[in-house]
Coordinates of C-alpha atoms and ligand atoms in Angstrom, one line a residue:
M1 CA 5.5 -5.0 -18.4
V2 CA 4.9 -1.8 -16.5
S3 CA 1.3 -2.6 -15.5
S4 CA 1.9 -5.9 -14.5
D5 CA 2.2 -5.4 -10.6
F6 CA -1.3 -3.9 -11.6
A7 CA -3.1 -6.4 -13.5
F8 CA -5.3 -8.7 -11.4
P9 CA -7.4 -11.9 -12.5
I10 CA -11.0 -11.4 -11.4
P11 CA -10.0 -12.8 -7.7
R12 CA -11.4 -16.8 -7.2
R13 CA -10.3 -16.6 -3.3
R14 CA -13.9 -15.3 -2.9
F15 CA -15.6 -18.4 -3.8
L16 CA -13.1 -20.4 -1.4
Q17 CA -13.6 -18.5 1.4
A18 CA -17.2 -18.4 1.6
G19 CA -16.9 -22.4 0.6
A20 CA -14.4 -22.9 3.9
A21 CA -16.8 -20.7 5.6
F22 CA -19.9 -22.9 5.0
A23 CA -18.3 -26.1 6.0
A24 CA -17.2 -24.4 9.5
A25 CA -20.2 -23.7 10.1
S26 CA -21.6 -26.8 9.9
F27 CA -19.9 -27.9 13.2
L28 CA -18.6 -24.7 14.9
P29 CA -20.4 -22.1 17.4
A30 CA -21.0 -19.2 16.0
R31 CA -17.7 -16.9 16.4
V32 CA -18.3 -13.6 17.5
S33 CA -16.2 -11.0 16.0
T34 CA -12.7 -10.6 17.5
A35 CA -9.8 -8.3 17.2
S36 CA -7.7 -11.1 15.3
D37 CA -10.6 -10.8 12.7
I38 CA -9.6 -7.4 11.5
D39 CA -7.4 -7.2 8.1
E40 CA -4.5 -6.0 9.6
R41 CA -2.2 -3.7 7.3
R42 CA 0.7 -1.8 7.6
L43 CA 2.3 1.2 6.0
T44 CA 5.4 3.1 6.8
V45 CA 6.2 6.5 5.0
A46 CA 9.5 7.1 4.6
P47 CA 12.0 7.7 2.0
G48 CA 13.1 5.9 -0.5
R49 CA 14.3 6.0 -4.6
A50 CA 12.2 4.8 -7.7
A51 CA 13.6 3.8 -10.8
M52 CA 10.4 5.0 -12.3
L53 CA 12.3 6.7 -15.3
G54 CA 13.5 3.7 -16.3
K55 CA 16.9 2.1 -17.1
D56 CA 18.7 4.4 -18.1
N57 CA 18.1 7.2 -15.6
P58 CA 19.6 7.1 -12.0
E59 CA 16.8 6.4 -9.2
T60 CA 15.0 8.9 -7.9
E61 CA 14.5 9.9 -4.6
V62 CA 11.0 9.9 -3.4
W63 CA 9.0 9.6 0.2
S64 CA 7.3 7.0 -0.1
Y65 CA 5.1 4.6 1.2
D66 CA 6.9 1.2 2.4
G67 CA 9.6 2.5 -0.3
V68 CA 7.8 2.6 -3.4
F69 CA 5.7 4.9 -5.5
P70 CA 2.9 4.5 -5.9
G71 CA 2.3 3.0 -2.6
P72 CA 1.5 -0.3 -2.0
L73 CA -1.9 -1.1 -3.2
L74 CA -4.4 -1.8 -0.7
R75 CA -7.0 -4.2 -1.5
V76 CA -10.0 -4.7 1.1
R77 CA -13.6 -5.7 1.4
Q78 CA -16.2 -3.7 1.3
G79 CA -18.0 -3.7 4.9
A80 CA -15.1 -5.3 6.4
P81 CA -13.3 -3.4 9.8
V82 CA -9.3 -2.7 8.3
R83 CA -7.1 -1.9 10.3
I84 CA -3.9 0.6 8.8
V85 CA -0.8 0.9 11.1
V86 CA 0.8 3.8 9.9
E87 CA 4.6 4.7 11.2
N88 CA 6.0 8.1 10.5
R89 CA 9.5 7.3 9.3
L90 CA 10.5 11.4 7.7
D91 CA 11.7 14.0 9.2
E92 CA 8.5 16.2 9.2
D93 CA 4.5 15.5 10.9
T94 CA 2.8 13.5 8.6
T95 CA -1.0 12.1 8.3
V96 CA -2.5 9.5 6.3
H97 CA -6.1 10.8 4.3
W98 CA -8.2 7.9 2.7
H99 CA -9.8 10.1 0.1
G100 CA -13.3 9.4 0.0
I101 CA -13.7 6.7 2.4
R102 CA -16.8 7.5 4.0
L103 CA -15.7 7.2 7.4
P104 CA -15.6 8.3 10.9
N105 CA -14.2 11.7 11.6
A106 CA -11.4 10.8 13.5
M107 CA -10.1 8.3 10.9
D108 CA -10.4 11.3 8.5
G109 CA -6.5 12.0 8.6
V110 CA -6.4 15.9 8.8
P111 CA -3.8 17.1 11.3
G112 CA -4.9 19.4 14.0
L113 CA -8.9 18.9 12.2
T114 CA -9.1 15.0 13.2
Q115 CA -6.1 13.9 14.9
P116 CA -3.1 15.0 16.1
P117 CA -0.1 14.7 13.5
I118 CA 1.8 11.6 13.1
R119 CA 5.6 13.0 14.5
P120 CA 8.8 11.5 13.2
G121 CA 9.0 7.6 14.5
E122 CA 5.4 7.7 16.0
S123 CA 2.6 5.6 14.8
F124 CA -1.3 5.8 14.4
V125 CA -3.6 3.6 14.3
Y126 CA -6.4 4.2 12.0
E127 CA -9.8 1.9 11.4
F128 CA -12.7 2.0 9.7
T129 CA -15.3 0.1 7.6
P130 CA -15.8 1.0 4.2
P131 CA -19.2 1.6 3.5
D132 CA -18.6 1.2 -0.5
A133 CA -17.0 -0.3 -3.3
G134 CA -14.8 1.0 -5.5
T135 CA -11.6 2.7 -6.3
F136 CA -10.0 5.1 -3.2
W137 CA -7.0 6.6 -2.9
Y138 CA -4.7 7.7 0.0
H139 CA -2.1 10.4 0.6
P140 CA -1.1 12.6 3.2
H141 CA -2.9 16.1 4.5
A142 CA 0.5 17.6 6.3
N143 CA 2.5 19.3 3.9
S144 CA 0.9 18.0 1.2
L145 CA 2.7 19.8 -1.3
E146 CA 5.8 18.4 -0.9
Q147 CA 4.6 15.1 0.4
L148 CA 2.4 14.3 -2.5
G149 CA 5.2 16.0 -4.7
R150 CA 7.8 13.6 -3.8
G151 CA 5.4 10.5 -4.0
L152 CA 3.0 9.8 -1.1
A153 CA 0.1 8.6 -3.2
G154 CA -1.0 4.8 -3.2
V155 CA -4.8 3.2 -4.1
L156 CA -7.0 1.9 -2.2
I157 CA -9.2 -0.4 -4.4
I158 CA -12.9 -1.3 -1.9
E159 CA -13.8 -5.2 -3.6
E160 CA -17.0 -5.7 -4.5
A161 CA -19.2 -8.7 -2.4
E162 CA -19.6 -10.0 -5.3
P163 CA -16.7 -9.9 -8.3
V164 CA -17.4 -8.4 -11.2
A165 CA -18.0 -10.0 -14.3
V166 CA -14.9 -8.7 -16.0
D167 CA -11.7 -10.5 -17.9
R168 CA -9.4 -8.1 -16.1
D169 CA -8.9 -5.4 -13.5
L170 CA -6.8 -2.7 -14.6
L171 CA -5.6 -0.3 -12.0
W172 CA -3.8 3.0 -13.6
V173 CA -2.1 4.7 -11.4
L174 CA -1.3 8.6 -13.6
R175 CA 0.9 11.2 -12.2
D176 CA 3.2 13.9 -13.6
W177 CA 6.6 14.6 -12.0
R178 CA 8.4 17.8 -12.9
V179 CA 12.2 16.2 -12.4
T180 CA 15.7 17.7 -13.4
A181 CA 18.2 16.4 -16.2
E182 CA 19.5 14.4 -13.3
G183 CA 16.2 12.6 -12.7
Q184 CA 15.9 14.0 -9.2
I185 CA 12.6 15.8 -8.5
A186 CA 12.5 19.5 -8.8
S187 CA 12.8 21.5 -5.6
G188 CA 10.8 24.8 -5.4
F189 CA 7.5 24.0 -4.0
G190 CA 5.3 26.5 -3.6
N191 CA 6.2 28.8 -6.3
M192 CA 3.6 32.3 -6.5
M193 CA 2.9 32.5 -9.9
E194 CA 2.2 28.7 -10.4
A195 CA -0.4 28.8 -6.8
G196 CA -2.1 31.5 -8.9
M197 CA -2.3 30.1 -12.0
S198 CA -2.8 26.0 -12.8
G199 CA -0.2 25.2 -10.2
R200 CA 2.8 23.2 -10.1
V201 CA 2.0 20.6 -13.9
G202 CA 5.5 18.5 -14.3
N203 CA 7.1 17.6 -17.4
T204 CA 7.3 13.8 -16.8
I205 CA 4.4 11.1 -16.7
T206 CA 4.5 8.0 -15.0
L207 CA 2.4 5.1 -15.7
N208 CA 1.7 3.1 -12.1
G209 CA 5.1 4.6 -11.2
A210 CA 7.4 3.9 -14.1
V211 CA 7.2 6.1 -17.4
P212 CA 4.4 4.5 -20.1
G213 CA 5.5 1.4 -22.2
D214 CA 3.1 -0.3 -23.9
Q215 CA -0.4 -2.0 -21.8
P216 CA -0.4 -5.9 -23.3
I217 CA -4.1 -6.9 -24.1
R218 CA -5.6 -9.5 -25.3
A219 CA -8.4 -9.1 -28.2
G220 CA -11.5 -10.3 -27.4
E221 CA -10.9 -9.3 -23.6
R222 CA -13.4 -7.0 -21.4
A223 CA -11.2 -4.9 -19.1
R224 CA -12.3 -3.3 -16.0
L225 CA -9.6 -0.3 -16.4
R226 CA -9.8 2.0 -12.8
L227 CA -7.9 5.5 -13.8
V228 CA -6.6 7.1 -10.7
N229 CA -5.1 11.1 -11.2
V230 CA -2.6 11.8 -8.4
S231 CA -1.1 14.5 -10.0
L232 CA -0.7 17.6 -7.7
A233 CA -1.8 20.1 -10.7
R234 CA -2.5 18.2 -13.5
I235 CA -5.6 17.7 -15.5
M236 CA -6.0 15.2 -18.1
G237 CA -8.5 14.4 -21.1
L238 CA -8.0 11.1 -22.2
R239 CA -8.6 9.4 -25.6
F240 CA -8.6 6.3 -26.7
E241 CA -8.1 5.1 -30.3
G242 CA -10.0 3.1 -31.7
H243 CA -11.9 2.0 -28.2
D244 CA -15.6 3.0 -26.7
P245 CA -14.8 3.3 -23.5
V246 CA -18.1 3.3 -20.9
V247 CA -18.1 5.0 -17.5
V248 CA -18.6 2.8 -15.3
A249 CA -17.9 4.9 -12.0
V250 CA -16.5 8.4 -10.8
D251 CA -14.4 8.7 -7.7
G252 CA -15.5 5.2 -6.9
Q253 CA -19.5 5.3 -6.8
P254 CA -21.2 2.8 -9.7
C255 CA -22.9 5.5 -12.2
E256 CA -25.1 4.8 -15.2
P257 CA -22.8 3.3 -17.5
H258 CA -22.3 5.7 -20.5
R259 CA -19.7 6.9 -22.8
P260 CA -18.0 10.4 -22.1
D261 CA -18.8 13.2 -23.5
G262 CA -16.9 14.3 -26.3
A263 CA -15.2 9.6 -26.2
R264 CA -12.6 11.5 -24.2
I265 CA -12.2 10.9 -20.1
L266 CA -11.7 14.2 -18.1
L267 CA -9.5 13.3 -15.2
G268 CA -8.5 16.4 -12.6
P269 CA -6.2 16.0 -10.0
A270 CA -7.5 13.5 -7.0
M271 CA -10.4 12.3 -9.8
R272 CA -11.0 8.0 -10.2
I273 CA -13.0 6.7 -12.9
D274 CA -13.9 3.3 -13.5
L275 CA -14.7 2.0 -17.1
L276 CA -15.4 -0.5 -19.0
I277 CA -13.8 -1.7 -22.2
D278 CA -14.5 -4.0 -24.9
M279 CA -10.6 -5.2 -26.4
K280 CA -12.1 -4.9 -29.8
G281 CA -8.4 -4.1 -31.4
E282 CA -7.1 -6.7 -34.2
P283 CA -4.5 -9.1 -32.5
G284 CA -1.3 -7.8 -32.8
G285 CA -2.5 -4.5 -33.3
R286 CA -1.2 -1.2 -31.4
Y287 CA -3.6 1.7 -30.3
R288 CA -2.7 5.1 -28.7
V289 CA -3.9 6.6 -25.3
I290 CA -3.5 9.9 -25.8
D291 CA -3.9 12.8 -23.5
D292 CA -5.1 16.2 -25.1
F293 CA -6.6 18.5 -22.4
Y294 CA -3.9 21.5 -22.6
E295 CA -4.5 23.1 -26.1
G296 CA -1.6 22.2 -28.3
L297 CA 1.0 20.3 -26.0
E298 CA -1.0 16.9 -27.0
Y299 CA 0.9 13.7 -26.3
E300 CA 0.5 9.8 -26.4
L301 CA 0.3 9.0 -23.2
T302 CA 0.7 5.2 -24.0
R303 CA -0.5 2.3 -26.5
L304 CA -2.8 -1.0 -26.0
A305 CA -0.6 -2.9 -27.4
Y306 CA -2.8 -6.6 -28.5
S307 CA -0.6 -9.6 -28.5
D308 CA -1.3 -12.1 -31.3
E309 CA -3.4 -14.7 -29.9
A310 CA -6.9 -14.9 -31.3
S311 CA -9.7 -13.0 -29.9
V312 CA -11.1 -14.5 -27.1
R313 CA -14.6 -13.7 -27.9
T314 CA -16.8 -12.1 -30.8
R315 CA -19.4 -10.6 -29.6
F316 CA -19.4 -8.7 -26.6
P317 CA -22.4 -8.7 -24.4
E318 CA -24.3 -5.5 -23.0
P319 CA -22.1 -3.2 -20.9
I320 CA -23.1 -3.6 -17.1
A321 CA -23.5 -1.9 -14.7
L322 CA -21.5 -2.0 -10.9
P323 CA -24.2 -2.3 -7.8
R324 CA -24.9 0.5 -6.1
N325 CA -23.7 1.8 -2.4
P326 CA -25.6 2.3 0.3
L327 CA -25.6 6.1 -0.1
P328 CA -27.8 8.3 2.0
E329 CA -30.2 9.7 -0.9
P330 CA -31.0 13.9 -0.5
D331 CA -33.6 14.7 -0.2
L332 CA -34.1 17.8 -2.5
S333 CA -37.5 19.5 -0.9
A334 CA -36.4 19.5 2.5
A335 CA -32.8 20.7 1.5
E336 CA -30.3 23.2 3.3
R337 CA -29.2 25.2 1.0
H338 CA -25.6 27.4 1.1
E339 CA -23.4 28.7 -1.4
L340 CA -19.9 29.1 -2.2
V341 CA -17.8 31.3 -4.2
L342 CA -13.9 31.0 -5.5
E343 CA -12.4 33.8 -6.1
G344 CA -9.0 34.7 -6.9
G345 CA -5.7 34.0 -8.6
M346 CA -4.2 35.6 -11.6
M347 CA -6.6 37.1 -14.8
S348 CA -9.2 37.5 -12.0
R349 CA -11.7 40.1 -10.3
M350 CA -10.0 39.5 -7.3
M351 CA -6.7 40.7 -8.5
G352 CA -7.6 44.0 -7.8
S353 CA -8.7 43.3 -4.3
E354 CA -6.3 44.0 -1.5
A355 CA -5.7 39.9 0.1
M356 CA -4.3 38.9 -3.7
G357 CA -2.5 42.6 -3.9
R358 CA -0.6 42.0 -0.9
G359 CA -0.3 38.3 -1.6
M360 CA 1.0 38.8 -5.2
M361 CA 3.7 41.6 -3.6
Q362 CA 5.2 40.0 -1.0
G363 CA 5.9 36.6 -3.2
M364 CA 5.9 37.2 -7.1
G365 CA 8.1 34.7 -8.7
G366 CA 9.0 33.6 -5.2
M367 CA 8.1 30.7 -2.5
M368 CA 4.9 30.9 -1.3
G369 CA 5.2 30.8 2.1
M370 CA 2.5 29.6 5.1
G371 CA -0.4 32.2 4.7
Q372 CA 0.0 33.1 0.7
E373 CA -3.3 35.0 0.1
I374 CA -4.5 34.2 -3.7
W375 CA -7.3 32.4 -3.7
S376 CA -10.6 32.6 -1.5
I377 CA -13.8 30.9 -0.6
N378 CA -16.6 33.1 0.3
G379 CA -14.1 35.9 0.7
T380 CA -11.9 33.8 3.2
S381 CA -8.1 32.7 2.3
M382 CA -7.9 29.4 4.6
T383 CA -4.4 29.3 3.6
G384 CA -1.8 25.7 4.1
D385 CA -2.4 22.0 4.8
G386 CA -4.6 20.8 7.6
H387 CA -3.7 22.5 10.6
A388 CA -5.0 23.3 14.8
G389 CA -7.9 26.4 14.5
M390 CA -9.8 26.0 11.4
P391 CA -12.8 28.0 11.9
P392 CA -16.1 26.4 10.4
L393 CA -16.9 28.3 7.0
L394 CA -20.6 26.9 7.1
T395 CA -22.1 24.8 9.9
L396 CA -24.5 22.1 8.6
A397 CA -27.0 20.9 10.3
Q398 CA -26.4 16.6 10.8
G399 CA -28.9 14.3 9.4
K400 CA -30.3 17.2 6.7
T401 CA -29.8 16.6 3.0
Q402 CA -27.0 20.1 2.1
L403 CA -27.6 21.6 -1.9
I404 CA -24.4 23.4 -2.2
T405 CA -24.5 25.8 -5.1
M406 CA -20.5 26.4 -5.8
R407 CA -19.2 29.7 -8.2
N408 CA -15.8 28.9 -9.6
R409 CA -15.4 32.8 -10.2
T410 CA -12.0 32.4 -11.5
A411 CA -10.1 32.3 -14.8
W412 CA -8.5 28.1 -13.5
W413 CA -10.1 24.8 -13.9
H414 CA -10.9 24.0 -10.3
P415 CA -11.0 19.9 -8.7
M416 CA -13.3 21.0 -5.5
H417 CA -13.3 17.8 -3.0
L418 CA -15.5 17.2 0.0
H419 CA -14.1 15.1 2.5
G420 CA -16.2 12.4 4.4
F421 CA -19.1 12.1 1.6
S422 CA -20.0 11.7 -1.4
F423 CA -22.3 14.2 -3.4
R424 CA -24.8 14.1 -6.1
V425 CA -23.7 16.5 -8.8
L426 CA -27.5 17.8 -9.9
T427 CA -26.7 20.8 -12.6
R428 CA -23.6 22.3 -14.5
N429 CA -23.9 25.4 -15.1
G430 CA -27.6 25.5 -15.1
A431 CA -28.2 22.1 -16.9
E432 CA -29.1 18.8 -14.8
V433 CA -26.0 16.5 -14.7
P434 CA -27.3 13.1 -16.5
H435 CA -28.5 10.8 -13.8
R436 CA -27.6 13.4 -11.2
R437 CA -23.5 10.9 -11.0
W438 CA -22.2 10.9 -7.3
A439 CA -18.6 11.9 -7.1
D440 CA -16.1 13.5 -4.6
T441 CA -14.5 16.0 -6.4
V442 CA -15.9 17.7 -9.0
L443 CA -13.9 19.7 -11.9
M444 CA -15.0 23.1 -12.2
A445 CA -14.2 25.2 -15.4
P446 CA -13.4 28.2 -15.1
E447 CA -16.6 30.7 -14.4
D448 CA -18.0 27.2 -14.0
T449 CA -22.0 26.6 -11.4
V450 CA -22.6 23.5 -10.3
E451 CA -24.7 22.1 -7.8
A452 CA -24.4 19.5 -5.5
A453 CA -26.2 17.8 -2.9
F454 CA -25.3 15.6 0.1
V455 CA -26.9 14.0 3.4
A456 CA -24.7 15.4 6.4
D457 CA -25.1 12.3 7.8
S458 CA -21.5 12.2 9.3
P459 CA -20.8 14.5 12.5
G460 CA -17.1 16.4 12.9
D461 CA -15.1 19.5 11.0
W462 CA -14.5 18.1 7.2
M463 CA -12.0 19.8 4.8
L464 CA -13.0 20.8 1.2
H465 CA -11.0 22.0 -1.3
C466 CA -9.4 22.6 -4.4
H467 CA -7.2 19.4 -5.2
V468 CA -4.8 21.4 -7.1
T469 CA -2.5 21.7 -4.2
D470 CA -0.8 24.8 -5.0
H471 CA -4.3 26.2 -5.1
Q472 CA -5.3 24.4 -1.4
M473 CA -2.4 26.1 -0.4
A474 CA -2.6 29.3 -1.5
G475 CA -6.3 30.7 0.4
L476 CA -8.8 27.2 -1.2
M477 CA -9.4 25.6 1.2
S478 CA -12.3 25.6 4.0
V479 CA -14.1 23.5 6.7
L480 CA -17.7 22.7 6.9
R481 CA -19.2 21.3 10.2
V482 CA -21.3 18.8 10.6
G483 CA -23.3 18.7 13.9
D484 CA -22.6 21.3 16.5
A485 CA -20.3 19.7 18.5
E486 CA -17.0 21.2 18.8
Q487 CA -14.4 18.8 17.8
E488 CA -12.1 16.5 20.1
Q489 CA -8.7 17.3 19.3
Ligands
C2O501 CU1 -7.6 14.2 -1.4 CU2 -8.5 17.0 1.2 O1 -7.9 15.2 0.2
CU502 CU1 -10.6 13.9 0.8
CU503 CU1 -8.1 25.1 -7.7

C-alpha cells in the first residue's frame, strides 16, 4: 500500500520504442537531435502538506517538490540529455543539487559557487546527460539544514540501457523527521549541541513518505530494492530477517554482487544501496526489517508481507551483476596525493582548541548562527551552506588521478561526500576494500582512515562535505578545485 507508488514492473516501453524507431528508420531520413527531443521535466519548489503520519494525524506542513514528499521520482535514460526546469515558490533562495550525478560543474546546484541562487519567483534550467545508470537523488544546496529538513528531496533513477532481469524494481526512500505532538516539523534547526554530536536525528521514520506499513511481496520473486537515505543525520543499519540480500550497487555504481558485512546494510545520510533480494519466505509470511544502528535503539522499520499466492519459482538463478558504468579508471602509479584531516566536535582533541572554544561558547545549547566553527578539515572551518567566495582547499590537476587519504580524528561518524565524481574506495584502516568499490559518499566511523581515488576529469569547483547536514553547516565542508580556471558565477 505505502510502497505502491514506488513498485515498478520491469518497463516494457523500451522495446516498443526500439521497435517504432526501427520501423521509422526504414523510410525517414536520419533525424538530427533538436531541442524538442530533450526529455524535459518541471519541478516546483513550494510549501505543501503531506499526510505522512497516517490518517489519525493531521497533515504535516512541508517544503516540497511539486507538493509531495518524496519529490517526484524522475526516471531518466542513461546517456540521454535531460532538462529540468525548477521554479522557486519558496520565500527564500534555493537550488537543486543532483547528488552523485557526474555532470558539468555549472549544473551542480551550489549557490554562489556553480550558479546564482534561484530567487523566490524565479526559475533555473538544469540540463545534463547522465553518463551512469543507477540510483541517485536530488536536494537543495541552500539553507539545506532547513530545506532538506522540511522535506525537499527526491529520487533520480537513471535507467540501464537494457532492463535488468528482476521481477520487481522497488524503491524505499528512507528518512526520519523530528515531529511535534501536533504532527508538525519541530523548529530549532541548527542546535549547537547536536551539531557537535550526531546531528539532528529525528523521532519518526517514513518510508516513501509514510509511516511504514507492511511491504507487499510475492513468494519466489527476485526484487531489486533501491534504498536511499535522505535523512539529515540518521545512520541506518538494516537487517532483513529470513532473507539474504545481495548488494549490487553502492551510491548508484554497480559493484561485484556481495553479501553485506555482518548481514547488515549500513546506510548513512545521502547513501544509496541497491539490493537483490530473492523472496524465499513462505506465502503468507511476515518478515521483519530491523534497523539496529544505534545501540539500544533497535526498532522494526517495516515488514516484508508475503501474499498467499503460490511461489513463482522454486529455484533462483545466481545473483546477477549490473552492467558497469563508463567511469574513468584511476591510475594509481601516477596519482597526485592529498590528505584531508577531519577534526572537531564534542569529546574531541579540537575541543580545547581556540576555534572550538569560541564556537561552543557562543552557542552552547543554543542555535547555530552562520559561521559557528565546531568542525574543521585540515584546520579550516568553512561553514554554512554553499555560498559565494568559498576558496578551494586543494587544487587538483585536471585529468590526473587523485589519491585522497581522509582521516577522521573525531569521536563521531561522518558520511563524507564529494560532488561531481565517483571515487574508488581503496582501503579502510589499512585493509583493502573488496573490489575497490565505487562510491560518492563514504561513511567514516570514529578514527577511521580511508583512501579513495578518482580521475579529476571534470573541471570546476566541487564541494566535499559531511552529509550530516549540521556537521556541514558547522565546518565539515570544503571545496576542491579541478583545473586552475577561476569559476564564472
Ligand atoms: Cu547531497 Cu553537497 O550533497
Ligand atoms: Cu552531491
Ligand atoms: Cu559529519
